[in-house]
CSV table of C-alpha atoms in Angstrom, one decimal:
chain,number,residue,atom,x,y,z
G,1,MET,CA,95.9,110.9,118.2
G,2,GLU,CA,98.7,109.1,116.5
G,3,PHE,CA,96.3,106.5,115.2
G,4,VAL,CA,94.0,109.2,113.7
G,5,ILE,CA,96.9,110.9,112.0
G,6,ARG,CA,98.3,107.6,110.5
G,7,ILE,CA,94.9,106.1,109.5
G,8,SER,CA,94.1,109.5,107.9
G,9,GLN,CA,97.2,109.5,105.8
G,10,PHE,CA,96.7,105.8,104.9
G,11,LEU,CA,93.1,106.3,103.7
G,12,LEU,CA,93.8,109.5,101.9
G,13,SER,CA,96.8,107.9,100.1
G,14,LEU,CA,95.0,104.7,99.4
G,15,SER,CA,91.8,106.4,98.0
G,16,LEU,CA,93.8,108.8,95.7
G,17,LEU,CA,95.8,105.8,94.2
G,18,ILE,CA,92.6,103.7,93.8
G,19,VAL,CA,90.6,106.4,92.1
G,20,LEU,CA,93.4,107.5,89.8
G,21,HIS,CA,94.2,103.9,88.8
G,22,GLU,CA,90.6,103.2,87.9
G,23,LEU,CA,90.4,106.6,86.1
G,24,GLY,CA,93.2,105.2,84.0
G,25,HIS,CA,90.9,102.5,82.8
G,26,PHE,CA,87.8,104.7,82.7
G,27,ILE,CA,89.2,107.3,80.4
G,28,PRO,CA,90.5,105.1,77.5
G,29,ALA,CA,87.2,103.1,77.7
G,30,LYS,CA,85.1,106.1,77.2
G,31,LEU,CA,87.4,107.4,74.4
G,32,PHE,CA,86.8,104.1,72.6
G,33,LYS,CA,83.1,104.3,73.2
G,34,THR,CA,83.0,101.4,75.6
G,35,ARG,CA,80.3,101.4,78.3
G,36,VAL,CA,81.4,101.6,81.8
G,37,GLU,CA,78.6,100.4,84.1
G,38,LYS,CA,80.4,101.1,87.5
G,39,PHE,CA,83.1,103.2,88.9
G,40,TYR,CA,83.8,102.4,92.6
G,41,LEU,CA,86.2,103.4,95.4
G,42,PHE,CA,86.4,100.3,97.7
G,43,PHE,CA,84.3,97.3,97.2
G,44,ASP,CA,80.6,97.3,97.4
G,45,ILE,CA,79.8,93.7,98.5
G,46,LYS,CA,75.9,93.6,99.2
G,47,TYR,CA,75.7,97.3,99.7
G,48,SER,CA,77.4,100.7,99.1
G,49,LEU,CA,78.1,103.6,101.5
G,50,PHE,CA,77.3,105.9,98.6
G,51,LYS,CA,76.2,105.6,95.0
G,52,LYS,CA,74.8,107.8,92.1
G,53,LYS,CA,74.1,107.1,88.5
G,54,ILE,CA,75.4,109.7,86.2
G,55,GLY,CA,74.7,108.8,82.5
G,56,GLU,CA,75.3,105.0,82.0
G,57,THR,CA,77.7,104.8,85.0
G,58,VAL,CA,77.1,104.3,88.6
G,59,TYR,CA,79.6,106.1,90.7
G,60,GLY,CA,80.0,104.9,94.3
G,61,ILE,CA,82.0,104.2,97.6
G,62,GLY,CA,81.9,100.6,99.0
G,63,TRP,CA,82.4,99.7,102.6
G,64,LEU,CA,85.2,97.2,102.1
G,65,PRO,CA,88.6,99.3,101.7
G,66,LEU,CA,90.5,96.5,99.9
G,67,GLY,CA,90.8,98.3,96.6
G,68,GLY,CA,88.4,99.6,93.9
G,69,TYR,CA,87.2,98.9,90.4
G,70,VAL,CA,85.6,99.9,87.1
G,71,LYS,CA,83.0,97.5,85.7
G,72,ILE,CA,83.4,97.6,81.9
G,73,ALA,CA,80.6,96.1,79.8
G,74,GLY,CA,81.4,92.9,78.0
G,75,MET,CA,84.6,92.2,80.0
G,76,ILE,CA,85.3,89.1,82.0
G,77,ASP,CA,86.5,90.5,85.4
G,78,GLU,CA,86.0,90.0,89.1
G,79,SER,CA,82.2,90.5,88.8
G,80,MET,CA,82.0,87.2,86.7
G,81,ASP,CA,78.9,88.6,85.1
G,82,LYS,CA,78.0,85.4,83.1
G,83,GLU,CA,74.5,86.6,82.3
G,84,GLN,CA,75.8,89.5,80.3
G,85,MET,CA,78.5,87.4,78.7
G,86,ALA,CA,75.9,84.9,77.5
G,87,GLN,CA,74.2,87.6,75.3
G,88,PRO,CA,75.3,88.5,71.8
G,89,ALA,CA,78.1,90.9,71.8
G,90,GLN,CA,77.2,94.5,71.5
G,91,PRO,CA,79.3,97.3,69.7
G,92,TRP,CA,79.7,99.2,72.9
G,93,GLU,CA,81.2,96.3,74.8
G,94,PHE,CA,84.8,95.7,75.6
G,95,ARG,CA,84.7,92.3,73.9
G,96,SER,CA,83.7,93.9,70.6
G,97,LYS,CA,86.6,96.2,70.4
G,98,PRO,CA,89.9,95.7,68.6
G,99,ALA,CA,92.7,94.0,70.6
G,100,TRP,CA,94.9,97.1,70.6
G,101,GLN,CA,92.1,99.2,72.1
G,102,ARG,CA,91.5,96.5,74.8
G,103,LEU,CA,95.2,96.6,75.5
G,104,ILE,CA,95.3,100.3,76.0
G,105,ILE,CA,92.2,100.2,78.2
G,106,MET,CA,93.8,97.5,80.4
G,107,LEU,CA,97.2,99.3,80.6
G,108,GLY,CA,95.6,102.5,81.5
G,109,GLY,CA,95.6,102.0,85.3
G,110,VAL,CA,99.2,101.1,85.6
G,111,THR,CA,100.2,103.8,83.2
G,112,VAL,CA,98.5,106.4,85.6
G,113,ASN,CA,100.3,105.0,88.5
G,114,PHE,CA,103.6,105.4,87.0
G,115,ILE,CA,103.0,108.8,85.7
G,116,LEU,CA,101.6,110.0,89.0
G,117,ALA,CA,104.6,108.6,90.9
G,118,TYR,CA,106.9,110.5,88.4
G,119,ILE,CA,105.0,113.8,88.9
G,120,ILE,CA,105.0,113.5,92.6
G,121,TYR,CA,108.8,113.0,92.7
G,122,VAL,CA,109.2,116.0,90.4
G,123,PHE,CA,107.2,118.3,92.7
G,124,ILE,CA,109.0,116.8,95.9
G,125,ALA,CA,112.3,117.7,94.3
G,126,PHE,CA,111.0,121.3,93.3
G,127,VAL,CA,109.3,122.0,96.6
G,128,TYR,CA,111.6,120.3,99.2
G,129,GLY,CA,114.8,119.6,97.3
G,130,ASP,CA,117.1,116.8,98.4
G,131,LYS,CA,118.6,116.5,102.0
G,132,THR,CA,121.6,114.3,102.4
G,133,THR,CA,123.9,113.3,105.1
G,134,THR,CA,127.5,112.4,104.1
G,135,VAL,CA,128.7,109.3,106.1
G,136,ALA,CA,132.2,111.0,106.3
G,137,SER,CA,130.5,113.7,108.5
G,138,MET,CA,129.2,111.1,111.0
G,139,LYS,CA,132.5,111.0,112.9
G,140,ASP,CA,131.3,108.4,115.4
G,141,GLY,CA,129.7,105.9,113.0
G,142,TYR,CA,126.3,104.4,113.3
G,143,TRP,CA,124.2,103.2,116.1
G,144,ILE,CA,123.8,99.5,115.9
G,145,GLU,CA,121.0,98.2,118.1
G,146,ASN,CA,119.6,95.4,116.2
G,147,GLN,CA,120.6,92.0,117.7
G,148,LEU,CA,121.0,90.4,114.3
G,149,LEU,CA,123.5,92.9,113.1
G,150,GLN,CA,125.4,92.6,116.4
G,151,ASP,CA,125.5,88.8,116.0
G,152,LEU,CA,126.9,89.4,112.5
G,153,GLY,CA,129.7,91.4,113.9
G,154,PHE,CA,128.5,95.0,113.8
G,155,ARG,CA,129.1,97.3,116.6
G,156,THR,CA,127.9,100.8,117.5
G,157,GLY,CA,130.5,103.3,116.2
G,158,ASP,CA,131.2,101.3,113.0
G,159,LYS,CA,131.6,103.5,109.9
G,160,ILE,CA,130.2,102.1,106.7
G,161,LEU,CA,132.5,102.4,103.7
G,162,LYS,CA,131.0,100.0,101.3
G,163,VAL,CA,128.0,97.9,100.5
G,164,ASN,CA,129.3,95.1,98.3
G,165,ASP,CA,131.6,96.9,96.0
G,166,PHE,CA,129.7,100.1,96.0
G,167,THR,CA,131.3,102.9,97.9
G,168,VAL,CA,128.7,104.8,100.0
G,169,VAL,CA,128.8,108.5,100.1
G,170,ASN,CA,125.7,109.4,102.1
G,171,ASP,CA,123.3,107.8,104.6
G,172,TYR,CA,120.8,107.0,101.8
G,173,ASP,CA,123.4,104.8,100.1
G,174,VAL,CA,123.5,102.7,103.2
G,175,ARG,CA,119.8,102.3,103.6
G,176,SER,CA,118.8,101.9,99.9
G,177,ASN,CA,121.3,99.1,99.3
G,178,ILE,CA,120.2,96.8,102.0
G,179,ILE,CA,118.2,94.8,99.5
G,180,GLY,CA,120.7,92.6,97.6
G,181,ALA,CA,123.6,93.3,100.1
G,182,GLU,CA,126.0,90.5,100.5
G,183,SER,CA,128.8,92.3,102.4
G,184,PHE,CA,129.6,95.5,104.2
G,185,THR,CA,133.1,97.1,104.5
G,186,ILE,CA,133.3,98.9,107.8
G,187,GLU,CA,135.9,100.9,109.6
G,188,ARG,CA,136.4,100.3,113.4
G,189,ASN,CA,139.1,102.0,115.4
G,190,GLY,CA,141.0,103.0,112.2
G,191,GLU,CA,141.0,99.4,110.8
G,192,GLN,CA,138.8,98.2,107.9
G,193,LYS,CA,136.9,95.0,108.1
G,194,VAL,CA,134.5,93.0,105.8
G,195,ILE,CA,131.3,91.6,107.3
G,196,ASP,CA,129.5,89.1,105.1
G,197,LEU,CA,125.8,88.7,105.3
G,198,PRO,CA,124.1,85.3,105.1
G,199,GLU,CA,121.9,84.6,102.0
G,200,ASP,CA,118.8,84.6,104.1
G,201,PHE,CA,119.6,87.9,106.0
G,202,LEU,CA,116.3,89.5,104.9
G,203,GLY,CA,114.3,86.5,106.3
G,204,GLN,CA,116.3,86.6,109.6
G,205,TYR,CA,115.8,90.4,109.7
G,206,THR,CA,112.0,89.8,109.4
G,207,ASP,CA,112.2,87.4,112.3
G,208,THR,CA,113.8,89.9,114.6
G,209,LYS,CA,111.7,92.2,116.9
G,210,SER,CA,113.7,95.4,116.1
G,211,ARG,CA,113.0,97.2,112.8
G,212,ASP,CA,116.2,99.3,113.2
G,213,LEU,CA,119.3,98.7,111.1
G,214,PHE,CA,122.0,101.3,110.7
G,215,GLU,CA,120.8,104.4,112.6
G,216,ARG,CA,122.5,107.8,112.8
G,217,ARG,CA,123.9,108.8,116.3
G,218,ILE,CA,122.0,111.7,117.8
G,219,PRO,CA,121.6,113.4,121.0
G,220,PHE,CA,118.8,112.9,123.5
G,221,MET,CA,116.2,115.6,122.4
G,222,VAL,CA,113.1,115.7,124.7
G,223,GLY,CA,110.0,115.2,122.7
G,224,VAL,CA,107.0,114.4,124.9
G,225,VAL,CA,106.9,114.3,128.8
G,226,ALA,CA,104.6,111.4,129.6
G,227,ASP,CA,101.8,112.0,131.9
G,228,SER,CA,103.1,109.1,134.1
G,229,SER,CA,106.5,110.6,134.4
G,230,LEU,CA,108.0,111.6,137.7
G,231,ASN,CA,109.2,114.8,136.1
G,232,LYS,CA,105.9,116.0,134.5
G,233,ASP,CA,106.0,119.0,136.7
G,234,VAL,CA,109.6,120.0,136.2
G,235,ASP,CA,110.6,122.7,133.8
G,236,VAL,CA,111.6,120.5,130.9
G,237,LYS,CA,110.3,121.4,127.5
G,238,PRO,CA,110.2,119.8,124.1
G,239,GLU,CA,113.4,120.1,122.1
G,240,ASP,CA,115.5,120.5,125.3
G,241,ILE,CA,118.7,118.4,124.7
G,242,ILE,CA,120.3,116.5,127.6
G,243,ARG,CA,124.0,117.3,127.7
G,244,THR,CA,125.1,115.8,131.1
G,245,ILE,CA,123.8,113.5,133.7
G,246,ASN,CA,125.3,113.9,137.2
G,247,GLY,CA,128.3,115.4,135.6
G,248,GLN,CA,128.7,112.6,133.0
G,249,GLU,CA,128.6,113.6,129.3
G,250,LEU,CA,125.6,112.3,127.3
G,251,LYS,CA,126.8,112.8,123.7
G,252,TYR,CA,124.6,110.3,122.1
G,253,TYR,CA,121.1,108.8,122.9
G,254,ASP,CA,122.5,105.3,122.5
G,255,GLN,CA,124.6,105.9,125.7
G,256,LEU,CA,121.8,106.6,127.8
G,257,ASP,CA,120.9,103.0,129.2
G,258,ASN,CA,124.5,102.3,130.3
G,259,ILE,CA,124.4,105.6,132.3
G,260,MET,CA,120.9,105.3,133.7
G,261,SER,CA,121.2,101.8,134.8
G,262,ASN,CA,123.3,103.1,137.8
G,263,TYR,CA,120.8,105.7,139.0
G,264,LYS,CA,117.4,103.8,139.3
G,265,ASN,CA,115.1,105.4,141.8
G,266,GLU,CA,117.4,108.4,142.4
G,267,THR,CA,117.3,112.2,141.8
G,268,LEU,CA,119.9,113.4,139.4
G,269,VAL,CA,121.4,116.8,138.3
G,270,VAL,CA,120.9,117.1,134.6
G,271,GLN,CA,122.3,119.8,132.3
G,272,LEU,CA,120.0,120.7,129.5
G,273,LEU,CA,120.6,122.7,126.2
G,274,ARG,CA,117.7,125.0,125.5
G,275,GLY,CA,118.3,127.0,122.4
G,276,ASP,CA,121.8,128.4,123.0
G,277,ASP,CA,121.5,128.3,126.8
G,278,LEU,CA,122.7,125.7,129.2
G,279,ILE,CA,120.2,125.0,132.2
G,280,THR,CA,120.3,122.8,135.1
G,281,ARG,CA,117.4,120.7,136.5
G,282,GLU,CA,116.9,118.0,139.1
G,283,LEU,CA,115.2,115.0,137.5
G,284,LYS,CA,113.8,112.0,139.1
G,285,VAL,CA,114.6,108.4,137.8
G,286,ASP,CA,112.0,105.7,138.0
G,287,LYS,CA,112.5,102.1,139.0
G,288,ASP,CA,113.2,101.3,135.2
G,289,GLY,CA,115.9,103.8,135.0
G,290,LYS,CA,113.8,106.2,132.9
G,291,PHE,CA,113.2,109.8,133.0
G,292,GLY,CA,109.7,109.4,131.4
G,293,PHE,CA,110.6,111.5,128.4
G,294,ARG,CA,109.9,110.4,124.8
G,295,PRO,CA,112.7,111.3,122.5
G,296,ALA,CA,112.3,113.7,119.5
G,297,TYR,CA,114.2,114.0,116.1
G,298,ASP,CA,115.2,117.1,114.4
G,299,ASP,CA,117.7,116.9,111.5
G,300,ASP,CA,118.4,120.6,111.1
G,301,ARG,CA,118.9,121.1,114.9
G,302,PHE,CA,121.3,118.1,115.1
G,303,ALA,CA,123.3,119.2,112.0
G,304,GLU,CA,123.4,122.8,113.6
G,305,LEU,CA,125.1,121.1,116.7
G,306,GLY,CA,127.6,119.4,114.5
G,307,TYR,CA,126.4,115.7,114.8
G,308,PHE,CA,126.5,115.4,111.0
G,309,ASP,CA,126.5,117.6,108.0
G,310,LEU,CA,123.1,118.2,106.3
G,311,THR,CA,123.1,119.5,102.8
G,312,THR,CA,120.1,120.5,100.8
G,313,GLN,CA,120.2,120.3,97.0
G,314,THR,CA,117.6,122.7,95.5
G,315,TYR,CA,116.1,122.6,92.0
G,316,THR,CA,114.5,125.0,89.6
G,317,PHE,CA,111.2,123.8,88.2
G,318,GLY,CA,113.1,122.8,85.0
G,319,GLU,CA,115.7,120.8,86.8
G,320,SER,CA,113.0,119.1,89.0
G,321,TRP,CA,111.8,117.1,86.0
G,322,ALA,CA,115.3,115.4,85.8
G,323,ALA,CA,115.7,115.0,89.6
G,324,GLY,CA,112.2,113.5,89.9
G,325,GLY,CA,113.0,111.1,87.0
G,326,ARG,CA,116.1,110.0,88.6
G,327,ASP,CA,114.2,109.3,91.9
G,328,PHE,CA,111.5,107.6,89.9
G,329,VAL,CA,114.0,105.2,88.2
G,330,GLU,CA,115.9,104.5,91.5
G,331,THR,CA,112.7,103.6,93.3
G,332,MET,CA,111.6,101.3,90.4
G,333,GLN,CA,115.0,99.6,90.5
G,334,LYS,CA,114.9,99.2,94.3
G,335,TYR,CA,111.4,97.8,94.2
G,336,GLY,CA,112.3,95.4,91.4
G,337,ALA,CA,115.1,94.2,93.7
G,338,GLN,CA,112.8,93.7,96.5
G,339,LEU,CA,110.4,91.6,94.3
G,340,LYS,CA,113.4,89.5,93.0
G,341,ALA,CA,114.4,88.9,96.7
G,342,ILE,CA,110.8,88.0,97.6
G,343,PHE,CA,110.4,85.5,94.9
G,344,ASN,CA,113.8,83.7,95.7
G,345,PRO,CA,112.9,81.5,98.7
G,346,SER,CA,116.6,81.2,99.8
G,347,THR,CA,116.6,84.8,100.8
G,348,GLY,CA,113.8,84.5,103.3
G,349,ALA,CA,112.5,87.9,102.1
G,350,TYR,CA,108.9,86.5,101.6
G,351,LYS,CA,108.6,86.6,105.4
G,352,GLY,CA,108.7,90.3,105.3
G,353,VAL,CA,105.7,90.6,102.9
G,354,GLY,CA,103.1,92.8,104.7
G,355,GLY,CA,99.5,93.7,104.0
G,356,PHE,CA,97.5,96.8,105.1
G,357,LYS,CA,98.8,97.0,108.6
G,358,ALA,CA,102.3,97.1,107.2
G,359,ILE,CA,101.4,99.8,104.8
G,360,TYR,CA,99.6,101.8,107.6
G,361,SER,CA,102.7,101.5,109.8
G,362,ILE,CA,105.1,103.2,107.4
G,363,PHE,CA,103.1,106.4,107.6
G,364,PRO,CA,104.6,108.8,110.3
G,365,SER,CA,102.7,109.5,113.5
G,366,THR,CA,103.0,113.2,112.9
G,367,TRP,CA,101.5,114.9,109.7
G,368,SER,CA,104.2,115.5,107.1
G,369,TRP,CA,103.2,116.4,103.6
G,370,GLN,CA,106.6,115.6,102.4
G,371,ALA,CA,106.5,112.2,103.9
G,372,PHE,CA,102.9,111.6,102.7
G,373,TRP,CA,103.7,112.4,99.1
G,374,ALA,CA,107.0,110.4,99.1
G,375,LEU,CA,105.0,107.5,100.5
G,376,THR,CA,102.1,107.9,98.0
G,377,ALA,CA,104.5,107.9,95.2
G,378,PHE,CA,106.3,104.7,96.3
G,379,LEU,CA,102.9,103.0,96.8
G,380,SER,CA,101.8,104.1,93.3
G,381,ILE,CA,104.9,102.5,91.9
G,382,MET,CA,104.1,99.3,94.1
G,383,LEU,CA,100.5,99.3,92.9
G,384,GLY,CA,101.5,99.7,89.2
G,385,VAL,CA,104.1,96.9,89.3
G,386,LEU,CA,101.9,94.5,91.2
G,387,ASN,CA,99.1,95.0,88.8
G,388,LEU,CA,101.4,94.0,85.9
G,389,LEU,CA,102.1,90.6,87.4
G,390,PRO,CA,100.7,88.0,85.1
G,391,ILE,CA,97.9,86.8,87.3
G,392,PRO,CA,94.5,86.7,85.5
G,393,ALA,CA,92.6,88.5,88.1
G,394,LEU,CA,95.0,91.5,87.8
G,395,ASP,CA,95.6,93.8,84.9
G,396,GLY,CA,98.7,92.0,84.0
G,397,GLY,CA,96.7,88.8,83.5
G,398,HIS,CA,94.4,90.6,81.0
G,399,VAL,CA,97.4,92.1,79.2
G,400,MET,CA,99.0,88.5,79.0
G,401,PHE,CA,96.0,87.1,77.2
G,402,LEU,CA,95.6,90.2,74.9
G,403,LEU,CA,99.3,89.9,73.9
G,404,PHE,CA,98.7,86.3,73.2
G,405,GLU,CA,95.7,87.2,70.9
G,406,MET,CA,97.6,90.0,69.1
G,407,ILE,CA,100.7,87.6,68.4
G,408,SER,CA,98.9,84.4,67.5
G,409,GLY,CA,95.8,85.9,65.9
G,410,ARG,CA,93.5,83.6,68.1
G,411,LYS,CA,91.4,85.0,70.8
G,412,PRO,CA,91.0,82.7,74.0
G,413,SER,CA,87.5,81.5,74.6
G,414,GLU,CA,85.2,83.1,77.0
G,415,LYS,CA,85.0,79.8,79.0
G,416,PHE,CA,88.8,79.6,79.3
G,417,LEU,CA,88.9,83.3,80.3
G,418,GLU,CA,86.2,82.8,83.0
G,419,ARG,CA,88.1,79.9,84.5
G,420,ALA,CA,91.4,81.7,84.4
G,421,GLN,CA,89.8,84.6,86.1
G,422,LEU,CA,88.5,82.3,88.9
G,423,VAL,CA,92.0,80.7,89.2
G,424,GLY,CA,93.6,84.0,89.3
G,425,PHE,CA,91.2,85.4,91.9
G,426,VAL,CA,91.9,82.5,94.1
G,427,ILE,CA,95.7,83.1,93.8
G,428,LEU,CA,95.1,86.8,94.5
G,429,ILE,CA,93.0,86.2,97.6
G,430,THR,CA,95.7,83.7,98.8
G,431,LEU,CA,98.4,86.3,98.4
G,432,VAL,CA,96.3,89.0,100.2
G,433,LEU,CA,95.7,86.6,103.0
G,434,PHE,CA,99.3,85.6,103.2
G,435,ALA,CA,100.5,89.2,103.2
G,436,ASN,CA,98.0,90.3,105.9
G,437,ILE,CA,98.6,87.3,108.1
G,438,ASN,CA,102.3,88.0,107.9
G,439,ASP,CA,101.5,91.4,109.5
G,440,TRP,CA,100.5,89.8,112.7
G,441,ILE,CA,103.1,86.8,113.1
């Protein structure tokens, strides 16, 4: 079921972004009376899942979900239609239009991507507001499970004060400043300490098995009782919170393994918090020291119990445009920092470049419209930025040659553009293969 939910969110988000991106090319092309021969979601190599011709354009869905495209007449693109390009230029073809019109057509896709992301952030701010957790309210610091962080000197219970010279205020500040972080100032047992990160921290992090970094310390809330659990017939319900085990307090989930390692294959008296009531149950422990419960997460409930302060900033519709703009700019800056790190080999960040599996995995295993739209906004920015890279097979490559033409007054030859498109296509396929192979190694 988790797979179905994740793949549904992934395909819905991808389809929405592709269709709107290509619509960004389609609309100005039609406004400038340029013929669009195809408008496709996904690639139709050899055959299509669906196609229908309306007017001069064939609309369809391909079988290969690696993107989408519009085929604009008289344009050297991934179709490499040399037969059409060998014919005399027609007034309705792309190559016959003024350079400024061609530039607008080529920038249309990424423009839609950025506008879409901004609008999504506006409505997220209006509908959901901003939820923040101040680091000062996390009285017992962070949960540090990642072995890399432990090797660098971090310990569970550390309070994060600064990332580089930036004083953190809320949990988001800690997470969002990982890219480009060179040092952390922490507080441990009332004393401050600076922990320096190696230059290739991102590369080392990619090599670790754990994806966790600085996690909030939370109680053990029961989520799902596994069918294989020894306690599947015991009266334990989702959202119950384990308070004590054999009389020993379990304040945080990260304390569980140390306690349970002493009770393998035993039956324990466990105190649970259900709503406002404390109840007692006898639970069996398996040979691995587990109850057979999958944990759950509920920010509001944990805040209610005093684990941290959770504040929600609400916005009027008018205020949402500024809040959405702030989130849009911050995301652009963070993604720019990621790209800078990726293109700097010394950081090792290129090891973390992922493909479709990585994108699929960031969607939650339960359906959340807030998470879906936030991820779609981020992916829209990512798609827009990547398409602006000056690689001939991408929009940025076409823009690069058009700017050269507008500045120099000389149009690159069609033979040069064909060769450049081929080189760009090879570069693009290499990058796609690299990213997707990275997903599995």
